[in-house]
């Protein structure tokens, strides 16, 4: 920053230059985000000033937030959906708009911890939650922050959490389980119905991380049970800024019971409301408006088409890859493909350096990870596989 | 959400209606946010797709983030300023753009905890941090989340933290102090230089919460020592989305030493970078661009004028209030006034219901809290005091 300001022209010339270095998602097969929908961008702009951290001043944006939570609740089969009007939780399902999956996951575990600690005064030792080995690295942040033990259950041969491993890890300090509905690496869906049985039997919480899958699974031809329809599910993370086509930051956390949200409250003495259950204070109303707009605009039909497009690409990728001699690790259940190739780390670098493809790598086993998103086309897949053949032939 | 989507026209008609319920900051004297600057809104729009959670795809947005951290570092007298290019910390000061003061405060305390726990293997008991009683409620979230004891030091008669109280609270488990540079209730600045002496003497960290004050104090006629110029200060929270006139969410956390940032790292196996030290995953690049644009556009001169405007309003408010028989609790050091009125809670409600004024209340003692922001005018103050006289005369 200089003593005197620069001109608008100078600044936008610099910004345009910087923007030219950002991806336009051309040849991107590594991201779970994509272009936000045009209507989401317009709605975002309209509410750019709105602060959901100060509900008393932003009734309209808060109304949109409540509408979004209701729509997400309906999508995820919540028995009834509403969010509190500031400091109380009026109906049987609550939630709020977060900055994304990480905040949602952190808050879900924080809620479990607070409810258990409040309920069992005599709780001794360190509480633990059991997550699949495939869980997102945001749970490393949970472990690092919250003085909670995060126990990792093994995966079965299809990269779903292994139920026997989960049961072995449960002890008297276990407060909850986490299931992933659409894991980051394989797009695999954990057996949420079976996890639910275990959770109910042990009287512990079950959080479902559907940050990516929440806007995919309900629109698949054969949906999997993963949401509040499954009786043991107590909370769900879902990200409109991924397959929901909203703007960043747009996450959401939904609870089955209002007591969950209550457990996250702190007092807010100098705001227009009395308490706050969110992790962040000042929050983007623009994101709420963006998510409202795109959900209303697309409807179930629009999202179904979106998922169909991605699943057709996925199917094409697997079929054509097989023809070229590359097997997937599993039959994809969502729009993520993990492809067995020789020396994946080297292949990844070559694909980027020689052909500009952004792909990533699964951890165990190491394979080429490809996410087929709305920004991809059938032509992309043909071009990609041509380049993959060239690269692997020379390694 | 319906099966079929609605039209753009239907959606925007609903959105415009919702927007009409949001404040336009007319008669708002309760908020530490204000209209973002026009150039910030335009830059936000240009980078609306950018995801700082995936730096390898968004080089340009990341460049803007680094520029902003450098500018903030210079503003706050950091010895040298840079942020790591993804997974390493190259120079002696580091930082990143957060969602706001709450995330910054959480991460600062998390960093303290991790550095101390890593350094002292034999650390026993619960670590504690000492904050002033006047600290923002975000520290209640810290206490709730992190298994850390938050000890509250008393305030002196001027609502600054009482140094004797701080020293009394220090024990062998104290890992750090927090000072507030511009507290939410009184706009008061803690004696950061004295806290620094205590911190250095006890070899503990000192975090400065300048979420509000960071864009005010450097531009006051008589600046107070509060930033990295004070040798014991190890981290600072500063919010561009408050007096920095950027869009929501725009916070920042700056560290004196790269080891601090390292302590927050978790591995990120499937991204284009190897590690992540941020709290959230997916992050708004639009906010980085917005903050870059407004800082470059205003320069020191522009922010100085902005603060001058607010301080002139503050001075007018105090002078005119005194004439009307209302004394401030302290002589304001920033653009926050706490006014002694009879029955402040009732006065607050009457001001809102009868005249549409949004004001808030300090906790101890209870007084009328007024924040004089860029959206306020001298005419506002005249009108407000007229209404205040009417309301108090009838109570």
Short mmCIF file of N, CA and C in Angstrom, two decimals, chain A residues 226-305:
data_model
loop_
_atom_site.label_atom_id
_atom_site.label_comp_id
_atom_site.label_asym_id
_atom_site.label_seq_id
_atom_site.Cartn_x
_atom_site.Cartn_y
_atom_site.Cartn_z
N UNK A 226 -28.29 -42.31 2.86
CA UNK A 226 -27.15 -41.57 3.46
C UNK A 226 -27.61 -40.40 4.32
N UNK A 227 -28.90 -40.07 4.31
CA UNK A 227 -29.31 -38.82 4.95
C UNK A 227 -30.21 -39.06 6.16
N UNK A 228 -31.04 -38.09 6.52
CA UNK A 228 -31.84 -38.20 7.75
C UNK A 228 -32.90 -39.30 7.68
N UNK A 229 -33.13 -39.83 6.49
CA UNK A 229 -34.02 -40.98 6.37
C UNK A 229 -33.45 -42.17 7.16
N UNK A 230 -32.15 -42.20 7.27
CA UNK A 230 -31.49 -43.24 8.08
C UNK A 230 -31.57 -42.79 9.54
N UNK A 231 -32.20 -43.60 10.40
CA UNK A 231 -32.61 -43.07 11.72
C UNK A 231 -31.48 -42.63 12.64
N UNK A 232 -30.30 -43.23 12.50
CA UNK A 232 -29.21 -42.88 13.42
C UNK A 232 -28.42 -41.64 13.03
N UNK A 233 -28.67 -41.12 11.85
CA UNK A 233 -27.91 -39.94 11.39
C UNK A 233 -28.33 -38.71 12.19
N UNK A 234 -27.36 -38.07 12.87
CA UNK A 234 -27.70 -36.93 13.72
C UNK A 234 -27.29 -35.59 13.11
N UNK A 235 -26.34 -35.60 12.17
CA UNK A 235 -25.96 -34.34 11.52
C UNK A 235 -25.36 -34.64 10.15
N UNK A 236 -25.47 -33.65 9.26
CA UNK A 236 -24.97 -33.81 7.89
C UNK A 236 -24.27 -32.53 7.45
N UNK A 237 -23.10 -32.68 6.84
CA UNK A 237 -22.41 -31.57 6.18
C UNK A 237 -22.66 -31.67 4.68
N UNK A 238 -23.06 -30.57 4.06
CA UNK A 238 -23.30 -30.54 2.62
C UNK A 238 -22.81 -29.19 2.09
N UNK A 239 -22.10 -29.19 0.97
CA UNK A 239 -21.49 -27.96 0.45
C UNK A 239 -22.14 -27.48 -0.84
N UNK A 240 -22.96 -26.45 -0.77
CA UNK A 240 -23.45 -25.86 -2.02
C UNK A 240 -22.35 -25.35 -2.94
N UNK A 241 -21.17 -25.01 -2.42
CA UNK A 241 -20.14 -24.49 -3.32
C UNK A 241 -19.36 -25.58 -4.06
N UNK A 242 -19.76 -26.83 -3.89
CA UNK A 242 -19.18 -27.89 -4.71
C UNK A 242 -20.20 -28.22 -5.81
N UNK A 243 -20.86 -29.36 -5.72
CA UNK A 243 -21.79 -29.76 -6.78
C UNK A 243 -23.12 -28.99 -6.71
N UNK A 244 -23.25 -28.10 -5.74
CA UNK A 244 -24.45 -27.26 -5.66
C UNK A 244 -24.37 -26.04 -6.56
N UNK A 245 -23.18 -25.80 -7.12
CA UNK A 245 -22.96 -24.72 -8.10
C UNK A 245 -23.17 -23.32 -7.53
N UNK A 246 -22.97 -23.18 -6.22
CA UNK A 246 -23.06 -21.85 -5.61
C UNK A 246 -21.67 -21.22 -5.53
N UNK A 247 -21.62 -20.01 -4.98
CA UNK A 247 -20.33 -19.32 -4.86
C UNK A 247 -19.63 -19.70 -3.55
N UNK A 248 -18.34 -19.47 -3.51
CA UNK A 248 -17.51 -19.70 -2.31
C UNK A 248 -17.62 -18.48 -1.41
N UNK A 249 -17.77 -18.61 -0.10
CA UNK A 249 -17.88 -19.83 0.69
C UNK A 249 -19.34 -20.19 0.97
N UNK A 250 -19.74 -21.40 0.60
CA UNK A 250 -21.10 -21.88 0.85
C UNK A 250 -21.10 -23.32 1.32
N UNK A 251 -21.14 -23.50 2.60
CA UNK A 251 -21.32 -24.83 3.18
C UNK A 251 -22.60 -24.82 4.00
N UNK A 252 -22.99 -25.98 4.49
CA UNK A 252 -24.13 -26.03 5.39
C UNK A 252 -23.97 -27.20 6.35
N UNK A 253 -24.49 -27.00 7.56
CA UNK A 253 -24.50 -28.05 8.56
C UNK A 253 -25.93 -28.19 9.04
N UNK A 254 -26.46 -29.40 8.94
CA UNK A 254 -27.84 -29.66 9.37
C UNK A 254 -27.86 -30.67 10.52
N UNK A 255 -28.74 -30.42 11.47
CA UNK A 255 -28.88 -31.30 12.62
C UNK A 255 -30.28 -31.90 12.65
N UNK A 256 -30.35 -33.12 13.21
CA UNK A 256 -31.67 -33.70 13.42
C UNK A 256 -32.38 -33.02 14.57
N UNK A 257 -31.62 -32.65 15.58
CA UNK A 257 -32.25 -32.13 16.80
C UNK A 257 -31.75 -30.73 17.16
N UNK A 258 -32.65 -29.87 17.64
CA UNK A 258 -32.23 -28.53 18.03
C UNK A 258 -31.25 -28.50 19.18
N UNK A 259 -31.23 -29.55 20.01
CA UNK A 259 -30.32 -29.55 21.16
C UNK A 259 -28.87 -29.49 20.69
N UNK A 260 -28.65 -30.01 19.50
CA UNK A 260 -27.32 -30.02 18.92
C UNK A 260 -26.84 -28.59 18.69
N UNK A 261 -27.72 -27.80 18.08
CA UNK A 261 -27.37 -26.42 17.78
C UNK A 261 -27.21 -25.63 19.08
N UNK A 262 -28.08 -25.91 20.04
CA UNK A 262 -27.99 -25.23 21.33
C UNK A 262 -26.62 -25.43 21.98
N UNK A 263 -26.08 -26.62 21.78
CA UNK A 263 -24.81 -26.95 22.43
C UNK A 263 -23.65 -26.12 21.89
N UNK A 264 -23.86 -25.43 20.78
CA UNK A 264 -22.79 -24.64 20.17
C UNK A 264 -22.88 -23.16 20.52
N UNK A 265 -23.86 -22.81 21.32
CA UNK A 265 -24.12 -21.39 21.57
C UNK A 265 -23.09 -20.70 22.45
N UNK A 266 -22.74 -19.50 22.07
CA UNK A 266 -22.09 -18.59 23.01
C UNK A 266 -22.91 -17.30 23.01
N UNK A 267 -22.82 -16.55 24.11
CA UNK A 267 -23.58 -15.30 24.21
C UNK A 267 -22.94 -14.22 23.35
N UNK A 268 -23.79 -13.35 22.82
CA UNK A 268 -23.30 -12.27 21.96
C UNK A 268 -23.83 -10.94 22.49
N UNK A 269 -23.15 -10.42 23.50
CA UNK A 269 -23.69 -9.28 24.23
C UNK A 269 -23.94 -8.03 23.38
N UNK A 270 -23.13 -7.76 22.36
CA UNK A 270 -23.30 -6.46 21.70
C UNK A 270 -23.85 -6.56 20.30
N UNK A 271 -24.53 -7.65 20.01
CA UNK A 271 -25.17 -7.75 18.71
C UNK A 271 -26.67 -7.58 18.87
N UNK A 272 -27.36 -7.64 17.74
CA UNK A 272 -28.81 -7.50 17.77
C UNK A 272 -29.48 -8.81 18.19
N UNK A 273 -28.68 -9.88 18.32
CA UNK A 273 -29.22 -11.15 18.80
C UNK A 273 -28.49 -11.54 20.07
N UNK A 274 -29.02 -12.51 20.79
CA UNK A 274 -28.48 -12.81 22.11
C UNK A 274 -27.40 -13.89 22.12
N UNK A 275 -27.44 -14.78 21.10
CA UNK A 275 -26.49 -15.88 21.11
C UNK A 275 -26.10 -16.23 19.69
N UNK A 276 -24.98 -16.92 19.56
CA UNK A 276 -24.47 -17.28 18.25
C UNK A 276 -23.98 -18.72 18.31
N UNK A 277 -24.43 -19.53 17.35
CA UNK A 277 -24.00 -20.93 17.36
C UNK A 277 -23.06 -21.23 16.20
N UNK A 278 -22.73 -20.20 15.42
CA UNK A 278 -21.85 -20.40 14.28
C UNK A 278 -20.39 -20.41 14.74
N UNK A 279 -19.50 -20.92 13.87
CA UNK A 279 -18.08 -20.87 14.22
C UNK A 279 -17.53 -19.48 13.95
N UNK A 280 -17.77 -18.96 12.76
CA UNK A 280 -17.30 -17.61 12.46
C UNK A 280 -18.32 -16.60 12.96
N UNK A 281 -17.92 -15.34 13.07
CA UNK A 281 -18.83 -14.31 13.56
C UNK A 281 -19.51 -13.63 12.37
N UNK A 282 -18.82 -12.69 11.77
CA UNK A 282 -19.30 -12.06 10.55
C UNK A 282 -19.40 -13.12 9.46
N UNK A 283 -20.58 -13.21 8.80
CA UNK A 283 -20.77 -14.25 7.79
C UNK A 283 -21.37 -13.68 6.52
N UNK A 284 -21.02 -14.27 5.41
CA UNK A 284 -21.45 -13.78 4.11
C UNK A 284 -22.93 -14.05 3.84
N UNK A 285 -23.71 -12.98 3.72
CA UNK A 285 -25.09 -13.10 3.28
C UNK A 285 -25.16 -13.34 1.78
N UNK A 286 -24.13 -12.90 1.08
CA UNK A 286 -24.07 -13.09 -0.37
C UNK A 286 -24.11 -14.58 -0.73
N UNK A 287 -23.45 -15.39 0.08
CA UNK A 287 -23.45 -16.83 -0.17
C UNK A 287 -24.84 -17.43 0.00
N UNK A 288 -25.55 -16.95 1.02
CA UNK A 288 -26.92 -17.45 1.24
C UNK A 288 -27.79 -17.13 0.03
N UNK A 289 -27.68 -15.89 -0.46
CA UNK A 289 -28.47 -15.47 -1.61
C UNK A 289 -28.10 -16.28 -2.85
N UNK A 290 -26.81 -16.50 -3.03
CA UNK A 290 -26.33 -17.26 -4.20
C UNK A 290 -26.89 -18.68 -4.17
N UNK A 291 -26.83 -19.30 -3.01
CA UNK A 291 -27.30 -20.68 -2.90
C UNK A 291 -28.82 -20.75 -3.08
N UNK A 292 -29.52 -19.79 -2.47
CA UNK A 292 -30.96 -19.71 -2.66
C UNK A 292 -31.29 -19.65 -4.15
N UNK A 293 -30.63 -18.74 -4.85
CA UNK A 293 -30.95 -18.49 -6.26
C UNK A 293 -30.70 -19.73 -7.13
N UNK A 294 -29.54 -20.35 -6.96
CA UNK A 294 -29.23 -21.47 -7.85
C UNK A 294 -30.12 -22.68 -7.55
N UNK A 295 -30.45 -22.91 -6.27
CA UNK A 295 -31.32 -24.04 -5.95
C UNK A 295 -32.73 -23.82 -6.51
N UNK A 296 -33.22 -22.58 -6.37
CA UNK A 296 -34.56 -22.28 -6.91
C UNK A 296 -34.56 -22.34 -8.43
N UNK A 297 -33.46 -21.93 -9.04
CA UNK A 297 -33.39 -21.86 -10.50
C UNK A 297 -33.31 -23.25 -11.12
N UNK A 298 -32.47 -24.09 -10.54
CA UNK A 298 -32.28 -25.43 -11.12
C UNK A 298 -33.39 -26.39 -10.74
N UNK A 299 -33.82 -26.33 -9.50
CA UNK A 299 -34.80 -27.31 -9.03
C UNK A 299 -34.20 -28.72 -9.06
N UNK A 300 -34.98 -29.69 -8.62
CA UNK A 300 -34.52 -31.09 -8.65
C UNK A 300 -34.13 -31.50 -10.07
N UNK A 301 -34.93 -31.05 -11.03
CA UNK A 301 -34.70 -31.41 -12.42
C UNK A 301 -33.32 -30.93 -12.90
N UNK A 302 -33.00 -29.69 -12.57
CA UNK A 302 -31.71 -29.12 -13.00
C UNK A 302 -30.53 -29.85 -12.39
N UNK A 303 -30.62 -30.13 -11.09
CA UNK A 303 -29.52 -30.85 -10.44
C UNK A 303 -29.40 -32.28 -10.97
N UNK A 304 -30.56 -32.87 -11.29
CA UNK A 304 -30.53 -34.23 -11.83
C UNK A 304 -29.78 -34.24 -13.16
N UNK A 305 -30.06 -33.25 -13.99
CA UNK A 305 -29.35 -33.14 -15.28
C UNK A 305 -27.86 -32.94 -15.08
#
